[in-house]
Amino acid sequence: MTEKFIRDALILWTTIDPIGTLAIFSALTAHMTATARRRTAIKATIYATVILFFSIVVGQLLLSAMGIRLISLQLAGGLILFLFGLKMIFGDMNKDARKVEDAGHDIAVFPLAVPSIATPGAIMAVILMTDNHVYSIPTQIGTTLIMLAIMLVTFLLMLAAGPIIRVIGNNGSAILVKVMGMILTALSIEFVMEALKISQWIGGDSITSAG
């Protein structure tokens, strides 16, 4: 049990990526006041937590009912993450954030809650780590508490974005988001390649079984 919880914590830390979220949050909110930045951090954390909790409770049932395999979710998430990474590399995130706000959209929802915090990898991870056919209810509750703890850390790091922005400045924030864009793009390719690899393996196995 302890080993599983440690493994779950490491996987969730990697997929939610509080440090990467901090970098993205710093770039997107560099033009905001401290109050607006704190309000955005609160909303983004709440939205992402609701999405992940929903995935834990009904994610597996919903995907099964719709006939969607987890690898399909991983492939779609990887493609979305790839496009978002390219946007970070070649776009102006501060300018884009202002456009989003002017259009009446909330950056706390996109791109902060999804796909920055509740990443495709995190959604897939919580569904797999709380599989109703494999893990007991107490074990699933333990995994959920670990997820909530990491979300709390993510929120606290976002609250620390103000001092970080003052230290690195807008130029440093822009450089940081470009680097994070490259990392997210590479991660998204890994998601896609892994999904395709699993899909080919399943297909090959099916053909072998049929033969």
XYZ file of C-alpha atoms in Angstrom:
211
model
C 0.000 0.000 0.000
C 2.764 2.430 0.953
C 4.674 1.660 -2.221
C 1.580 2.340 -4.320
C 0.959 5.687 -2.627
C 4.588 6.712 -3.146
C 4.373 5.715 -6.794
C 1.061 7.567 -7.179
C 2.551 10.687 -5.620
C 5.514 10.620 -8.009
C 3.301 10.064 -11.049
C 0.868 12.812 -10.066
C 3.681 15.234 -9.277
C 5.164 14.580 -12.718
C 1.895 14.808 -14.660
C 0.399 17.777 -12.803
C 3.863 19.383 -12.730
C 3.495 22.180 -10.130
C 6.839 23.726 -11.147
C 5.870 23.847 -14.816
C 2.493 25.283 -13.868
C 4.258 28.003 -11.916
C 6.269 28.962 -15.007
C 3.175 29.094 -17.214
C 1.168 30.952 -14.564
C 3.949 33.519 -14.163
C 4.005 34.204 -17.897
C 0.232 34.427 -18.287
C -0.353 36.672 -15.269
C 2.704 38.935 -15.469
C 0.474 41.872 -16.506
C -2.053 41.332 -13.699
C -2.300 42.975 -10.303
C -1.510 40.891 -7.220
C -5.218 40.632 -6.380
C -6.186 39.489 -9.870
C -3.294 37.014 -9.894
C -4.405 35.512 -6.580
C -8.016 35.269 -7.770
C -6.890 33.540 -10.961
C -4.778 31.057 -8.971
C -7.733 30.191 -6.745
C -10.113 29.654 -9.651
C -7.596 27.649 -11.697
C -6.908 25.367 -8.728
C -10.611 24.821 -8.044
C -11.416 24.113 -11.703
C -8.509 21.684 -12.126
C -9.324 19.909 -8.848
C -12.955 19.462 -9.883
C -11.868 18.041 -13.257
C -9.446 15.553 -11.688
C -11.922 14.575 -8.960
C -14.612 14.059 -11.584
C -12.176 11.879 -13.539
C -11.563 9.766 -10.433
C -15.258 9.305 -9.669
C -16.839 8.778 -13.084
C -14.010 9.020 -15.619
C -13.664 5.285 -16.126
C -17.430 4.731 -16.339
C -17.880 7.631 -18.758
C -15.141 6.457 -21.105
C -16.459 2.891 -21.037
C -20.008 4.071 -21.743
C -18.822 6.137 -24.712
C -16.554 3.369 -25.986
C -13.421 5.498 -25.653
C -10.167 3.771 -24.810
C -7.610 5.389 -22.512
C -5.017 5.381 -25.287
C -7.430 7.447 -27.410
C -7.691 9.953 -24.571
C -3.905 9.989 -24.313
C -3.499 10.555 -28.057
C -6.047 13.396 -28.117
C -4.501 14.967 -25.030
C -1.032 14.719 -26.539
C -2.152 16.530 -29.698
C -3.809 19.304 -27.668
C -0.716 19.644 -25.504
C 1.461 19.785 -28.630
C -0.546 22.681 -30.082
C -0.454 24.490 -26.740
C 3.334 23.984 -26.547
C 3.771 25.451 -30.026
C 1.642 28.409 -28.974
C 3.949 28.976 -26.018
C 7.066 28.807 -28.202
C 5.992 30.949 -31.150
C 3.246 33.108 -29.625
C 3.108 35.978 -27.163
C 1.442 34.471 -24.088
C 0.896 37.822 -22.376
C -0.721 39.251 -25.509
C -2.802 36.109 -25.967
C -3.895 36.234 -22.335
C -5.116 39.815 -22.753
C -7.017 38.817 -25.909
C -8.644 35.953 -24.049
C -9.663 38.276 -21.211
C -10.960 40.906 -23.655
C -13.050 38.223 -25.374
C -14.717 37.445 -22.058
C -12.948 34.147 -21.487
C -11.222 33.212 -18.259
C -7.579 32.128 -18.512
C -8.102 30.321 -15.193
C -10.104 27.777 -17.204
C -7.939 27.659 -20.337
C -5.028 27.325 -20.490
C -4.352 27.196 -16.727
C -6.829 24.635 -15.350
C -6.735 22.711 -18.649
C -4.273 21.695 -19.980
C -1.623 23.227 -17.679
C -2.722 21.743 -14.328
C -5.245 19.031 -15.212
C -3.045 17.751 -18.003
C -4.092 14.848 -20.246
C -1.468 12.779 -18.464
C -2.871 13.673 -15.046
C -6.431 12.851 -16.089
C -5.354 9.510 -17.501
C -3.198 8.806 -14.440
C -5.974 9.370 -11.883
C -8.344 7.147 -13.877
C -5.794 4.327 -14.022
C -4.692 4.690 -10.388
C -8.288 4.488 -9.120
C -9.436 1.626 -11.334
C -12.574 0.221 -9.686
C -11.703 -3.300 -10.834
C -8.225 -3.231 -9.314
C -8.171 -0.993 -6.219
C -10.345 -0.913 -3.103
C -12.290 2.168 -1.983
C -9.805 3.013 0.849
C -6.937 2.820 -1.643
C -8.782 5.086 -4.070
C -9.436 7.552 -1.240
C -5.719 7.553 -0.407
C -4.831 8.323 -4.032
C -7.430 11.107 -4.071
C -5.917 12.668 -0.934
C -2.482 12.569 -2.574
C -3.913 14.358 -5.609
C -5.462 17.028 -3.362
C -2.142 17.527 -1.548
C -0.310 18.092 -4.836
C -3.024 20.513 -5.934
C -2.458 22.438 -2.702
C 1.267 22.630 -3.429
C 0.471 23.827 -6.965
C -1.777 26.557 -5.566
C 0.854 27.716 -3.058
C 3.465 27.899 -5.810
C 1.140 30.005 -7.954
C 0.690 32.375 -5.020
C 4.478 32.744 -4.997
C 4.464 33.876 -8.640
C 4.404 37.571 -7.655
C 7.865 37.673 -6.071
C 9.235 35.455 -8.833
C 7.907 37.785 -11.537
C 9.456 40.769 -9.744
C 12.825 39.004 -9.681
C 12.961 37.672 -13.243
C 10.957 40.484 -14.857
C 8.789 40.262 -17.953
C 11.718 39.274 -20.180
C 12.701 36.454 -17.856
C 9.096 35.322 -17.719
C 8.922 35.276 -21.530
C 12.106 33.202 -21.754
C 10.808 30.829 -19.104
C 7.574 30.199 -20.966
C 9.464 29.491 -24.215
C 11.536 26.861 -22.433
C 8.428 25.349 -20.867
C 6.793 25.326 -24.296
C 9.651 23.216 -25.645
C 9.348 20.819 -22.710
C 5.569 20.514 -23.101
C 5.948 19.922 -26.835
C 8.461 17.139 -26.207
C 6.175 15.656 -23.530
C 3.198 15.744 -25.875
C 5.156 13.842 -28.521
C 5.970 11.216 -25.897
C 2.239 10.911 -25.140
C 1.412 10.456 -28.827
C 4.238 7.985 -29.485
C 3.317 5.910 -26.442
C -0.358 5.854 -27.451
C 0.541 4.768 -30.996
C 2.906 2.138 -29.655
C 0.214 0.704 -27.377
C -2.321 0.823 -30.212
C 0.021 -1.098 -32.536
C 0.713 -3.644 -29.804
C -3.000 -4.198 -29.211
C -3.645 -4.487 -32.927
C -0.810 -6.964 -33.412
C -1.954 -8.991 -30.448
C -5.504 -9.111 -31.804
C -4.272 -10.310 -35.186
C -2.140 -12.990 -33.547
C -5.058 -14.153 -31.410
C -7.350 -14.270 -34.452
C -4.827 -16.302 -36.370
